[in-house]
Amino acid sequence: MAVVDSQAPGAFWWAVPLLLALVIGLLCPLTGTLLLVQRRLFQANLISHAVLPGLALALALHLDPALGGVASGVGGALVADRLSRHAPAADGSHEAVLNTVLAGFLGLGVLLIPLLHLRIDLEAVLFGDLLAAGPTDLLRALVALGAVLALLVGRYDQLVFLGVDPAGAAAMGVPVARLQALMTLVTAFTVVSAMAAVGVVLVMALMGAPAVLALVGALSLRAALVRAAAVGLAVTALGFGLALVPAINLPPGPLIGVLCLALLPLANLVSRRR
Amino acid sequence: MRRGQHPVLEHLTFALAAGSLTALVGPNGAGKSTLLQAIAGQLPVAEGRIAIDGEPQGAALKRRARLALMPQRTEMAWHFPITVRALVALGLMGGNGADRSQAPCCQVDGALQRVGLQDLAHRRLDQLSGGQQQRALLARALVGQAPLLLLDEPCAAIDPPARTALLAVLAQLRDAGLTLLVSSHDWGSDLEAYDRVLVLDRHLLAQGTPAQVRQTLGELRLAPHGCG
């Protein structure tokens, strides 16, 4: 009978993936908005590509892959910062260095998989496998969301000052280096937490697109954050829902990525109307 | 002052009278911003000393609200989602602000009023004109009620009417007893708006009233120029 079937173990298999999708829908746009207003969104892209070597090493050492991913992501950001410090931005050298570090770390991760004789589903790492997510993934995402919210609540004014006037913020005693280090850490944590849901490649869409739409006409960073989170929540819920429609039957990660793409013309339209 | 082994500013001796409006002029790369940052304690001085109200700079800056630095407009992220009022309130961060008898919101209102932006307080920063944006930055420098204001190129990239309006606000602040040091790469007719002028090009070329400076520069065959 249908009633008995719905109460059988495993009938709510979709609950954890759905909750993860919603948490990621909040987490990624919050972090993305924060990075976008600090003009550091590219760092998220760099970190998302740099997590793979650490993830592979952690698996080889029987450690939590998330910890390895975070360490590797932060390491990639530090290496990029170090190598690009003296590269001039005007002729594009700065950008070239950052992109090379990004590709180099990704390449290193791909090489480590056969070298360490690991069995990693690379497709799931890159594009996510939301429907296979478990409670550990959900817990990780909740901890990351808690970290982002703690950063926002504890350092909101400093983040605003740093975003609107970095030099002025430093002059007023805002601990710029410490804040930037915290943001790097939170970004790496966000990327690794979103990996199970949308993968390290598609996470960029969920970090960037809701933020772009939310920032149009927002009178404060707080308003932009709330809007971005609402948009992210709607996009992930819609993407997840569409994935479960039998007629569609497509993986939710890429669906969420495509829905994020649709937000960009919407942002243009809203911006023009203002 | 040095950057690495290279001196960027040397042979500088000058004093700012309390309640005066002083222009710091010189070409691009003359060291104007460097000097302002040094006075604000953001850059170290290799030799010599800076005193504020007769007190050594280090000790003076430990006590808050002795001076405020208004940055160049190129350092600002004008599209950041923030209202004029919220930007001005940032000047009170960390307990900055000398007047404990006033609530922070009153201090912000007061600063906005002094620069004539009270009606635009709830506008987003990027909805203002260039001149209004500069006045918003000036209000942020004012809100902490520091008696010494260091303004880095406040008249840069704004149209002549906005520049005239801003200079009028600076004169009002001077008349209210504030001491202002204002950098500019513009050596034109705007110089007459200042009480004194310092001419800098890695070292002090001339100082005095606008007329004295014009005469000195004429003798040095360095004619004032610019678009002001």
Coordinates of N, CA and C in Angstrom, one line a residue, chain A residues 37-39 157-168 170-172 174 215-221 224, chain B residues 42 64 69 71 75-78 80-83 86-87 90-94 96 122-125 127 137 140:
Chain A
V37 N 31.7 42.4 -2.8 CA 31.8 43.8 -2.3 C 33.2 44.1 -1.9
Q38 N 34.0 43.0 -1.6 CA 35.4 43.3 -1.2 C 36.3 43.1 -2.5
R39 N 35.7 42.9 -3.6 CA 36.4 42.7 -4.9 C 37.3 41.5 -4.8
D157 N 30.5 45.8 10.8 CA 31.0 47.2 10.5 C 32.3 47.3 9.9
Q158 N 33.2 46.4 10.4 CA 34.6 46.4 9.9 C 34.6 45.9 8.4
L159 N 33.7 44.9 8.1 CA 33.6 44.4 6.7 C 33.1 45.5 5.8
V160 N 32.1 46.3 6.3 CA 31.6 47.4 5.5 C 32.7 48.4 5.2
F161 N 33.4 48.8 6.3 CA 34.5 49.8 6.1 C 35.6 49.3 5.2
L162 N 35.9 48.0 5.3 CA 37.0 47.5 4.5 C 36.5 47.4 3.0
G163 N 35.2 47.2 2.8 CA 34.7 47.1 1.4 C 34.6 48.5 0.8
V164 N 34.2 49.5 1.5 CA 34.0 50.8 0.9 C 35.3 51.6 0.8
D165 N 36.2 51.4 1.8 CA 37.4 52.3 1.8 C 38.5 51.5 2.6
P166 N 39.2 50.6 1.8 CA 40.2 49.8 2.5 C 41.3 50.6 3.2
A167 N 41.8 51.7 2.5 CA 42.8 52.5 3.1 C 42.3 53.2 4.4
G168 N 41.1 53.7 4.3 CA 40.5 54.4 5.5 C 40.3 53.4 6.6
A170 N 42.1 50.7 7.3 CA 43.4 50.5 7.9 C 43.8 51.6 8.8
A171 N 43.5 52.9 8.3 CA 43.9 54.0 9.1 C 43.1 54.1 10.4
M172 N 41.9 53.6 10.4 CA 41.0 53.7 11.6 C 41.2 52.5 12.5
V174 N 41.1 49.2 11.7 CA 40.5 47.9 11.3 C 41.6 46.9 11.0
L215 N 22.8 42.9 -5.2 CA 23.5 44.2 -5.0 C 22.8 45.4 -5.8
V216 N 22.0 45.0 -6.7 CA 21.3 46.1 -7.5 C 20.5 46.9 -6.6
G217 N 20.9 48.2 -6.4 CA 20.0 49.1 -5.7 C 20.0 48.9 -4.2
A218 N 20.7 47.9 -3.7 CA 20.7 47.7 -2.2 C 21.3 48.9 -1.5
L219 N 20.6 49.3 -0.4 CA 21.0 50.4 0.3 C 22.1 50.1 1.4
S220 N 22.2 48.8 1.7 CA 23.2 48.4 2.7 C 23.7 47.0 2.4
L221 N 24.9 46.7 2.9 CA 25.4 45.3 2.7 C 24.5 44.3 3.4
A224 N 21.7 43.6 1.0 CA 22.2 42.8 -0.1 C 22.4 41.3 0.4
Chain B
Q42 N 50.5 56.9 9.4 CA 50.3 55.7 8.6 C 51.6 55.2 7.9
R64 N 42.5 59.4 20.7 CA 41.7 59.4 19.4 C 41.3 60.8 19.1
L69 N 42.0 61.8 8.4 CA 42.5 61.9 7.0 C 41.4 61.5 6.1
P71 N 40.7 60.3 2.4 CA 41.5 59.7 1.3 C 41.2 60.3 0.0
E75 N 40.7 55.8 -4.1 CA 40.8 54.7 -3.2 C 39.4 54.2 -2.7
M76 N 38.4 54.9 -3.1 CA 37.1 54.5 -2.6 C 36.3 53.5 -3.5
A77 N 35.5 52.6 -3.0 CA 34.7 51.8 -3.8 C 33.3 52.4 -3.8
W78 N 33.1 53.3 -4.8 CA 31.9 54.1 -4.8 C 30.6 53.3 -5.0
F80 N 29.8 50.5 -3.6 CA 29.5 49.7 -2.4 C 28.1 50.0 -2.0
P81 N 27.3 49.0 -1.5 CA 25.9 49.3 -1.1 C 25.9 50.0 0.3
I82 N 25.9 51.3 0.3 CA 26.0 52.0 1.5 C 25.3 53.4 1.3
T83 N 24.6 53.9 2.3 CA 24.0 55.2 2.2 C 25.0 56.3 2.7
A86 N 25.3 56.1 6.5 CA 26.1 55.0 7.0 C 27.6 55.2 6.8
L87 N 27.9 55.8 5.7 CA 29.3 56.1 5.4 C 29.9 57.1 6.4
L90 N 30.7 55.6 9.8 CA 31.9 54.8 9.9 C 33.1 55.6 10.5
G91 N 33.0 56.9 10.5 CA 34.0 57.8 11.1 C 34.0 57.7 12.6
L92 N 32.9 57.1 13.2 CA 32.8 57.0 14.6 C 33.2 55.6 15.1
M93 N 33.7 54.8 14.1 CA 34.1 53.4 14.5 C 35.1 53.3 15.6
G94 N 35.0 52.3 16.4 CA 36.0 52.1 17.5 C 35.9 53.2 18.6
N96 N 35.6 56.3 18.1 CA 36.2 57.5 17.7 C 35.1 58.6 17.9
H122 N 20.0 59.6 3.1 CA 19.5 58.3 2.8 C 19.7 57.8 1.4
R123 N 20.4 58.6 0.6 CA 20.7 58.2 -0.7 C 21.9 57.2 -0.7
R124 N 21.9 56.3 -1.7 CA 23.1 55.4 -1.9 C 24.2 56.3 -2.4
L125 N 25.4 55.9 -2.0 CA 26.6 56.7 -2.3 C 26.8 56.9 -3.8
Q127 N 24.7 57.3 -6.0 CA 23.7 58.1 -6.6 C 24.0 59.6 -6.4
L137 N 32.6 62.3 2.0 CA 33.8 61.8 2.6 C 34.3 62.9 3.6
R140 N 32.5 62.4 6.8 CA 33.1 61.2 7.6 C 34.3 61.6 8.4

